[in-house]
């Protein structure tokens, strides 16, 4: 059995650790700094697979340097470190990189980011991993907090997003199948409002989605279905 280590204890990292019992390290628990690979190098050397759940996810924040340092430069350092130590890198990306691509984009379609620093730096990291990593699994999707936390939800944003518990179950299945390469992950296409209604019955339907928020981030999930059916 290959040993696994989760980087990060945010929404996704915490749920993955809860479902699997896999070890995890984080800034809060272990005082690691993801922008300084020397702070976590000793932690990862004894594991076979490194699952990176660390990202700066304040999607519409205009702080370029934070997005750049966490979502791209630090991932590039992690790729180098995993190559040196002969570790498999499992990286959590995002469906937002398909914002300006085709609807129901497949892993082979050209991703086009959502015109903000979050989407841009996540896309750069995807490309770097594909170019430089010796052994990787790249997972694109979105996980939401459960139950839905807002009073209203957009009815005109559609995608394959789902709650973190469901997305974590999918991630675990793909990891345990020892998959490699790029995988779109998610569930059936739905609006954010439809997802919200599953856990918050009184959520209001909002049709006034801000212009800078992606409306269609649907993905083709055929590759995923072939693995976890």
PDB file of C-alpha atoms in Angstrom:
ATOM      1  CA  UNK A   1       0.000   0.000   0.000  1.00  0.00           C
ATOM      2  CA  UNK A   2       1.421   3.351  -1.042  1.00  0.00           C
ATOM      3  CA  UNK A   3       1.687   5.887   1.761  1.00  0.00           C
ATOM      4  CA  UNK A   4      -0.032   9.223   1.222  1.00  0.00           C
ATOM      5  CA  UNK A   5       0.417  12.690   2.717  1.00  0.00           C
ATOM      6  CA  UNK A   6      -2.063  15.555   2.356  1.00  0.00           C
ATOM      7  CA  UNK A   7      -0.711  19.103   2.196  1.00  0.00           C
ATOM      8  CA  UNK A   8      -3.171  21.505   3.808  1.00  0.00           C
ATOM      9  CA  UNK A   9      -6.050  21.317   6.275  1.00  0.00           C
ATOM     10  CA  UNK A  10      -8.550  23.608   4.598  1.00  0.00           C
ATOM     11  CA  UNK A  11     -12.007  22.535   3.480  1.00  0.00           C
ATOM     12  CA  UNK A  12     -10.822  19.803   1.114  1.00  0.00           C
ATOM     13  CA  UNK A  13      -7.726  18.640   2.966  1.00  0.00           C
ATOM     14  CA  UNK A  14      -9.697  18.232   6.182  1.00  0.00           C
ATOM     15  CA  UNK A  15     -12.436  16.224   4.471  1.00  0.00           C
ATOM     16  CA  UNK A  16      -9.950  13.960   2.693  1.00  0.00           C
ATOM     17  CA  UNK A  17      -8.161  13.240   5.976  1.00  0.00           C
ATOM     18  CA  UNK A  18     -11.510  12.595   7.667  1.00  0.00           C
ATOM     19  CA  UNK A  19     -12.627  10.109   5.025  1.00  0.00           C
ATOM     20  CA  UNK A  20      -9.336   8.252   4.695  1.00  0.00           C
ATOM     21  CA  UNK A  21      -7.233   8.685   7.813  1.00  0.00           C
ATOM     22  CA  UNK A  22      -4.313   9.753   5.607  1.00  0.00           C
ATOM     23  CA  UNK A  23      -1.690  11.901   7.327  1.00  0.00           C
ATOM     24  CA  UNK A  24      -1.686  15.627   6.700  1.00  0.00           C
ATOM     25  CA  UNK A  25       0.505  18.624   7.421  1.00  0.00           C
ATOM     26  CA  UNK A  26      -0.447  22.289   7.426  1.00  0.00           C
ATOM     27  CA  UNK A  27       0.617  25.757   8.441  1.00  0.00           C
ATOM     28  CA  UNK A  28      -1.639  25.672  11.486  1.00  0.00           C
ATOM     29  CA  UNK A  29      -0.643  22.211  12.734  1.00  0.00           C
ATOM     30  CA  UNK A  30       2.993  21.973  11.681  1.00  0.00           C
ATOM     31  CA  UNK A  31       4.019  25.580  11.023  1.00  0.00           C
ATOM     32  CA  UNK A  32       4.907  24.875   7.411  1.00  0.00           C
ATOM     33  CA  UNK A  33       5.123  27.667   4.872  1.00  0.00           C
ATOM     34  CA  UNK A  34       4.093  26.463   1.413  1.00  0.00           C
ATOM     35  CA  UNK A  35       6.067  29.297  -0.182  1.00  0.00           C
ATOM     36  CA  UNK A  36       9.239  27.876   1.419  1.00  0.00           C
ATOM     37  CA  UNK A  37       9.736  24.236   0.432  1.00  0.00           C
ATOM     38  CA  UNK A  38      12.478  23.787   3.051  1.00  0.00           C
ATOM     39  CA  UNK A  39       9.781  24.060   5.739  1.00  0.00           C
ATOM     40  CA  UNK A  40       8.056  20.859   4.632  1.00  0.00           C
ATOM     41  CA  UNK A  41      10.742  18.877   2.788  1.00  0.00           C
ATOM     42  CA  UNK A  42      11.473  16.628   5.765  1.00  0.00           C
ATOM     43  CA  UNK A  43       7.779  15.839   6.201  1.00  0.00           C
ATOM     44  CA  UNK A  44       7.218  14.490   2.710  1.00  0.00           C
ATOM     45  CA  UNK A  45      10.332  12.363   2.267  1.00  0.00           C
ATOM     46  CA  UNK A  46       8.790   9.304   3.951  1.00  0.00           C
ATOM     47  CA  UNK A  47       5.637   9.185   1.790  1.00  0.00           C
ATOM     48  CA  UNK A  48       5.027   7.798  -1.695  1.00  0.00           C
ATOM     49  CA  UNK A  49       2.284  10.189  -2.836  1.00  0.00           C
ATOM     50  CA  UNK A  50       1.879  13.871  -2.004  1.00  0.00           C
ATOM     51  CA  UNK A  51      -1.637  15.311  -2.307  1.00  0.00           C
ATOM     52  CA  UNK A  52      -1.519  19.088  -2.668  1.00  0.00           C
ATOM     53  CA  UNK A  53      -4.669  20.755  -1.363  1.00  0.00           C
ATOM     54  CA  UNK A  54      -2.981  24.084  -0.661  1.00  0.00           C
ATOM     55  CA  UNK A  55      -4.121  27.043  -2.760  1.00  0.00           C
ATOM     56  CA  UNK A  56      -5.024  30.690  -2.426  1.00  0.00           C
ATOM     57  CA  UNK A  57      -8.727  30.513  -3.234  1.00  0.00           C
ATOM     58  CA  UNK A  58      -9.863  34.095  -2.727  1.00  0.00           C
ATOM     59  CA  UNK A  59     -10.862  33.920  -6.361  1.00  0.00           C
ATOM     60  CA  UNK A  60     -11.529  37.578  -7.141  1.00  0.00           C
ATOM     61  CA  UNK A  61      -8.828  39.085  -4.942  1.00  0.00           C
ATOM     62  CA  UNK A  62      -6.611  41.368  -7.023  1.00  0.00           C
ATOM     63  CA  UNK A  63      -3.510  40.690  -4.908  1.00  0.00           C
ATOM     64  CA  UNK A  64      -1.383  39.373  -7.749  1.00  0.00           C
ATOM     65  CA  UNK A  65       1.636  38.398  -5.643  1.00  0.00           C
ATOM     66  CA  UNK A  66      -0.280  36.133  -3.280  1.00  0.00           C
ATOM     67  CA  UNK A  67      -1.932  34.223  -6.118  1.00  0.00           C
ATOM     68  CA  UNK A  68       1.376  34.034  -7.956  1.00  0.00           C
ATOM     69  CA  UNK A  69       3.415  32.827  -4.979  1.00  0.00           C
ATOM     70  CA  UNK A  70       0.962  30.230  -3.649  1.00  0.00           C
ATOM     71  CA  UNK A  71      -0.809  28.953  -6.747  1.00  0.00           C
ATOM     72  CA  UNK A  72       2.116  28.897  -9.163  1.00  0.00           C
ATOM     73  CA  UNK A  73       5.623  29.444  -7.785  1.00  0.00           C
ATOM     74  CA  UNK A  74       5.120  27.175  -4.781  1.00  0.00           C
ATOM     75  CA  UNK A  75       3.602  24.456  -6.959  1.00  0.00           C
ATOM     76  CA  UNK A  76       6.625  24.670  -9.258  1.00  0.00           C
ATOM     77  CA  UNK A  77       8.881  24.182  -6.225  1.00  0.00           C
ATOM     78  CA  UNK A  78       6.770  21.206  -5.127  1.00  0.00           C
ATOM     79  CA  UNK A  79       7.113  19.624  -8.572  1.00  0.00           C
ATOM     80  CA  UNK A  80      10.897  19.929  -8.372  1.00  0.00           C
ATOM     81  CA  UNK A  81      10.973  18.505  -4.860  1.00  0.00           C
ATOM     82  CA  UNK A  82       8.745  15.545  -5.747  1.00  0.00           C
ATOM     83  CA  UNK A  83      10.953  14.791  -8.756  1.00  0.00           C
ATOM     84  CA  UNK A  84      14.104  14.870  -6.632  1.00  0.00           C
ATOM     85  CA  UNK A  85      12.582  12.661  -3.934  1.00  0.00           C
ATOM     86  CA  UNK A  86      10.820  10.369  -6.440  1.00  0.00           C
ATOM     87  CA  UNK A  87       7.295  11.086  -5.184  1.00  0.00           C
ATOM     88  CA  UNK A  88       4.016  11.074  -7.091  1.00  0.00           C
ATOM     89  CA  UNK A  89       2.381  14.506  -7.060  1.00  0.00           C
ATOM     90  CA  UNK A  90      -1.411  14.637  -6.847  1.00  0.00           C
ATOM     91  CA  UNK A  91      -2.485  18.226  -7.418  1.00  0.00           C
ATOM     92  CA  UNK A  92      -5.945  19.717  -6.949  1.00  0.00           C
ATOM     93  CA  UNK A  93      -6.647  22.187  -9.726  1.00  0.00           C
ATOM     94  CA  UNK A  94      -9.930  23.898 -10.635  1.00  0.00           C
ATOM     95  CA  UNK A  95     -12.674  23.840 -13.256  1.00  0.00           C
ATOM     96  CA  UNK A  96     -12.345  27.632 -13.485  1.00  0.00           C
ATOM     97  CA  UNK A  97      -9.579  27.195 -16.039  1.00  0.00           C
ATOM     98  CA  UNK A  98     -12.266  26.094 -18.517  1.00  0.00           C
ATOM     99  CA  UNK A  99     -14.192  29.362 -18.160  1.00  0.00           C
ATOM    100  CA  UNK A 100     -13.529  30.630 -21.676  1.00  0.00           C
ATOM    101  CA  UNK A 101     -13.088  27.236 -23.291  1.00  0.00           C
ATOM    102  CA  UNK A 102     -15.856  25.183 -24.908  1.00  0.00           C
ATOM    103  CA  UNK A 103     -18.838  23.859 -22.973  1.00  0.00           C
ATOM    104  CA  UNK A 104     -18.355  20.376 -21.524  1.00  0.00           C
ATOM    105  CA  UNK A 105     -14.625  20.694 -22.117  1.00  0.00           C
ATOM    106  CA  UNK A 106     -12.598  17.495 -22.004  1.00  0.00           C
ATOM    107  CA  UNK A 107      -9.104  17.010 -20.657  1.00  0.00           C
ATOM    108  CA  UNK A 108      -7.823  17.318 -24.234  1.00  0.00           C
ATOM    109  CA  UNK A 109      -9.522  20.634 -24.972  1.00  0.00           C
ATOM    110  CA  UNK A 110      -7.633  23.903 -24.619  1.00  0.00           C
ATOM    111  CA  UNK A 111      -8.279  25.468 -21.185  1.00  0.00           C
ATOM    112  CA  UNK A 112      -8.720  29.240 -21.030  1.00  0.00           C
ATOM    113  CA  UNK A 113      -8.730  30.878 -17.606  1.00  0.00           C
ATOM    114  CA  UNK A 114     -11.352  33.173 -16.113  1.00  0.00           C
ATOM    115  CA  UNK A 115      -9.495  36.489 -16.456  1.00  0.00           C
ATOM    116  CA  UNK A 116      -8.402  36.864 -12.866  1.00  0.00           C
ATOM    117  CA  UNK A 117      -5.174  36.096 -11.017  1.00  0.00           C
ATOM    118  CA  UNK A 118      -6.631  32.982  -9.406  1.00  0.00           C
ATOM    119  CA  UNK A 119      -7.578  31.379 -12.709  1.00  0.00           C
ATOM    120  CA  UNK A 120      -4.388  32.524 -14.414  1.00  0.00           C
ATOM    121  CA  UNK A 121      -2.006  31.179 -11.762  1.00  0.00           C
ATOM    122  CA  UNK A 122      -3.896  27.884 -11.409  1.00  0.00           C
ATOM    123  CA  UNK A 123      -3.640  27.413 -15.174  1.00  0.00           C
ATOM    124  CA  UNK A 124       0.075  28.195 -15.113  1.00  0.00           C
ATOM    125  CA  UNK A 125       0.565  25.564 -12.410  1.00  0.00           C
ATOM    126  CA  UNK A 126      -1.342  22.990 -14.469  1.00  0.00           C
ATOM    127  CA  UNK A 127       0.938  23.624 -17.400  1.00  0.00           C
ATOM    128  CA  UNK A 128       4.088  23.453 -15.313  1.00  0.00           C
ATOM    129  CA  UNK A 129       3.066  20.145 -13.781  1.00  0.00           C
ATOM    130  CA  UNK A 130       2.374  18.641 -17.196  1.00  0.00           C
ATOM    131  CA  UNK A 131       5.701  19.887 -18.522  1.00  0.00           C
ATOM    132  CA  UNK A 132       8.011  19.155 -15.604  1.00  0.00           C
ATOM    133  CA  UNK A 133       6.557  16.510 -13.282  1.00  0.00           C
ATOM    134  CA  UNK A 134       7.874  12.969 -13.632  1.00  0.00           C
ATOM    135  CA  UNK A 135       4.800  11.401 -12.020  1.00  0.00           C
ATOM    136  CA  UNK A 136       1.541  13.282 -11.509  1.00  0.00           C
ATOM    137  CA  UNK A 137      -2.226  13.205 -11.190  1.00  0.00           C
ATOM    138  CA  UNK A 138      -3.974  16.508 -11.912  1.00  0.00           C
ATOM    139  CA  UNK A 139      -7.601  16.847 -10.778  1.00  0.00           C
ATOM    140  CA  UNK A 140      -9.863  19.672 -12.026  1.00  0.00           C
ATOM    141  CA  UNK A 141     -13.107  20.467 -10.216  1.00  0.00           C
ATOM    142  CA  UNK A 142     -14.773  22.563  -7.520  1.00  0.00           C
ATOM    143  CA  UNK A 143     -15.837  21.555  -4.011  1.00  0.00           C
ATOM    144  CA  UNK A 144     -18.327  23.593  -1.985  1.00  0.00           C
ATOM    145  CA  UNK A 145     -18.892  23.864   1.739  1.00  0.00           C
ATOM    146  CA  UNK A 146     -21.763  21.731   3.041  1.00  0.00           C
ATOM    147  CA  UNK A 147     -24.426  22.820   3.807  1.00  0.00           C
ATOM    148  CA  UNK A 148     -24.622  25.782   1.421  1.00  0.00           C
ATOM    149  CA  UNK A 149     -23.630  28.859   3.399  1.00  0.00           C
ATOM    150  CA  UNK A 150     -25.120  31.776   1.464  1.00  0.00           C
ATOM    151  CA  UNK A 151     -28.643  33.204   1.440  1.00  0.00           C
ATOM    152  CA  UNK A 152     -28.856  33.125  -2.352  1.00  0.00           C
ATOM    153  CA  UNK A 153     -27.326  31.147  -5.215  1.00  0.00           C
ATOM    154  CA  UNK A 154     -26.843  31.871  -8.911  1.00  0.00           C
ATOM    155  CA  UNK A 155     -29.214  30.079 -11.229  1.00  0.00           C
ATOM    156  CA  UNK A 156     -27.192  30.917 -14.333  1.00  0.00           C
ATOM    157  CA  UNK A 157     -23.881  29.432 -13.224  1.00  0.00           C
ATOM    158  CA  UNK A 158     -23.695  25.816 -14.341  1.00  0.00           C
ATOM    159  CA  UNK A 159     -21.008  23.213 -13.870  1.00  0.00           C
ATOM    160  CA  UNK A 160     -20.125  19.856 -12.381  1.00  0.00           C
ATOM    161  CA  UNK A 161     -19.301  21.197  -8.924  1.00  0.00           C
ATOM    162  CA  UNK A 162     -20.559  19.460  -5.800  1.00  0.00           C
ATOM    163  CA  UNK A 163     -20.219  19.458  -2.030  1.00  0.00           C
ATOM    164  CA  UNK A 164     -16.840  18.720  -0.500  1.00  0.00           C
ATOM    165  CA  UNK A 165     -17.877  15.336   0.913  1.00  0.00           C
ATOM    166  CA  UNK A 166     -18.975  14.104  -2.514  1.00  0.00           C
ATOM    167  CA  UNK A 167     -15.961  15.541  -4.321  1.00  0.00           C
ATOM    168  CA  UNK A 168     -13.634  14.004  -1.742  1.00  0.00           C
ATOM    169  CA  UNK A 169     -15.167  10.584  -2.301  1.00  0.00           C
ATOM    170  CA  UNK A 170     -14.462  10.944  -6.024  1.00  0.00           C
ATOM    171  CA  UNK A 171     -10.897  12.119  -5.410  1.00  0.00           C
ATOM    172  CA  UNK A 172     -10.190   9.168  -3.119  1.00  0.00           C
ATOM    173  CA  UNK A 173     -11.493   6.708  -5.721  1.00  0.00           C
ATOM    174  CA  UNK A 174      -9.315   8.170  -8.466  1.00  0.00           C
ATOM    175  CA  UNK A 175      -6.250   8.233  -6.232  1.00  0.00           C
ATOM    176  CA  UNK A 176      -6.783   4.635  -5.128  1.00  0.00           C
ATOM    177  CA  UNK A 177      -7.043   3.557  -8.776  1.00  0.00           C
ATOM    178  CA  UNK A 178      -3.470   4.853  -9.188  1.00  0.00           C
ATOM    179  CA  UNK A 179      -4.552   7.111 -12.043  1.00  0.00           C
ATOM    180  CA  UNK A 180      -2.074   9.403 -13.759  1.00  0.00           C
ATOM    181  CA  UNK A 181      -2.421  12.444 -15.983  1.00  0.00           C
ATOM    182  CA  UNK A 182      -5.352  14.878 -16.043  1.00  0.00           C
ATOM    183  CA  UNK A 183      -8.876  14.111 -14.848  1.00  0.00           C
ATOM    184  CA  UNK A 184     -11.959  16.311 -14.742  1.00  0.00           C
ATOM    185  CA  UNK A 185     -13.824  15.470 -11.541  1.00  0.00           C
ATOM    186  CA  UNK A 186     -17.404  16.212 -10.567  1.00  0.00           C
ATOM    187  CA  UNK A 187     -20.996  15.052 -10.807  1.00  0.00           C
ATOM    188  CA  UNK A 188     -23.890  15.682 -13.184  1.00  0.00           C
ATOM    189  CA  UNK A 189     -24.282  19.190 -14.644  1.00  0.00           C
ATOM    190  CA  UNK A 190     -26.322  21.509 -12.452  1.00  0.00           C
ATOM    191  CA  UNK A 191     -26.727  25.167 -11.563  1.00  0.00           C
ATOM    192  CA  UNK A 192     -25.328  26.523  -8.324  1.00  0.00           C
ATOM    193  CA  UNK A 193     -28.902  27.182  -7.242  1.00  0.00           C
ATOM    194  CA  UNK A 194     -29.833  23.525  -7.806  1.00  0.00           C
ATOM    195  CA  UNK A 195     -26.857  22.434  -5.726  1.00  0.00           C
ATOM    196  CA  UNK A 196     -27.688  24.895  -2.966  1.00  0.00           C
ATOM    197  CA  UNK A 197     -31.292  23.664  -2.734  1.00  0.00           C
ATOM    198  CA  UNK A 198     -30.064  20.210  -1.730  1.00  0.00           C
ATOM    199  CA  UNK A 199     -28.847  21.471   1.637  1.00  0.00           C
ATOM    200  CA  UNK A 200     -30.581  24.833   2.095  1.00  0.00           C
ATOM    201  CA  UNK A 201     -34.252  24.672   1.212  1.00  0.00           C
ATOM    202  CA  UNK A 202     -34.890  28.386   1.745  1.00  0.00           C
ATOM    203  CA  UNK A 203     -32.033  29.573  -0.455  1.00  0.00           C
ATOM    204  CA  UNK A 204     -33.049  32.371  -2.818  1.00  0.00           C
ATOM    205  CA  UNK A 205     -32.592  32.177  -6.569  1.00  0.00           C
ATOM    206  CA  UNK A 206     -30.266  34.912  -7.820  1.00  0.00           C
ATOM    207  CA  UNK A 207     -30.286  35.625 -11.558  1.00  0.00           C
ATOM    208  CA  UNK A 208     -28.003  38.649 -11.290  1.00  0.00           C
ATOM    209  CA  UNK A 209     -24.640  36.979 -11.450  1.00  0.00           C
ATOM    210  CA  UNK A 210     -21.733  39.474 -11.550  1.00  0.00           C
ATOM    211  CA  UNK A 211     -20.226  39.835 -14.999  1.00  0.00           C
ATOM    212  CA  UNK A 212     -16.799  38.636 -13.805  1.00  0.00           C
ATOM    213  CA  UNK A 213     -18.120  35.334 -12.445  1.00  0.00           C
ATOM    214  CA  UNK A 214     -17.893  32.351 -14.835  1.00  0.00           C
ATOM    215  CA  UNK A 215     -21.311  31.253 -16.081  1.00  0.00           C
ATOM    216  CA  UNK A 216     -20.465  27.943 -17.721  1.00  0.00           C
ATOM    217  CA  UNK A 217     -17.707  25.738 -16.326  1.00  0.00           C
ATOM    218  CA  UNK A 218     -19.130  22.427 -17.464  1.00  0.00           C
ATOM    219  CA  UNK A 219     -16.726  19.585 -18.155  1.00  0.00           C
ATOM    220  CA  UNK A 220     -16.759  16.277 -19.958  1.00  0.00           C
ATOM    221  CA  UNK A 221     -16.567  13.526 -17.315  1.00  0.00           C
ATOM    222  CA  UNK A 222     -16.304  10.475 -19.590  1.00  0.00           C
ATOM    223  CA  UNK A 223     -12.724   9.768 -18.568  1.00  0.00           C
ATOM    224  CA  UNK A 224     -13.663   9.882 -14.892  1.00  0.00           C
ATOM    225  CA  UNK A 225     -16.688   7.633 -15.384  1.00  0.00           C
ATOM    226  CA  UNK A 226     -14.560   4.999 -17.060  1.00  0.00           C
ATOM    227  CA  UNK A 227     -12.393   4.836 -13.957  1.00  0.00           C
ATOM    228  CA  UNK A 228     -14.933   4.927 -11.126  1.00  0.00           C
ATOM    229  CA  UNK A 229     -17.996   3.278 -12.699  1.00  0.00           C
TER     230      UNK A 229
END
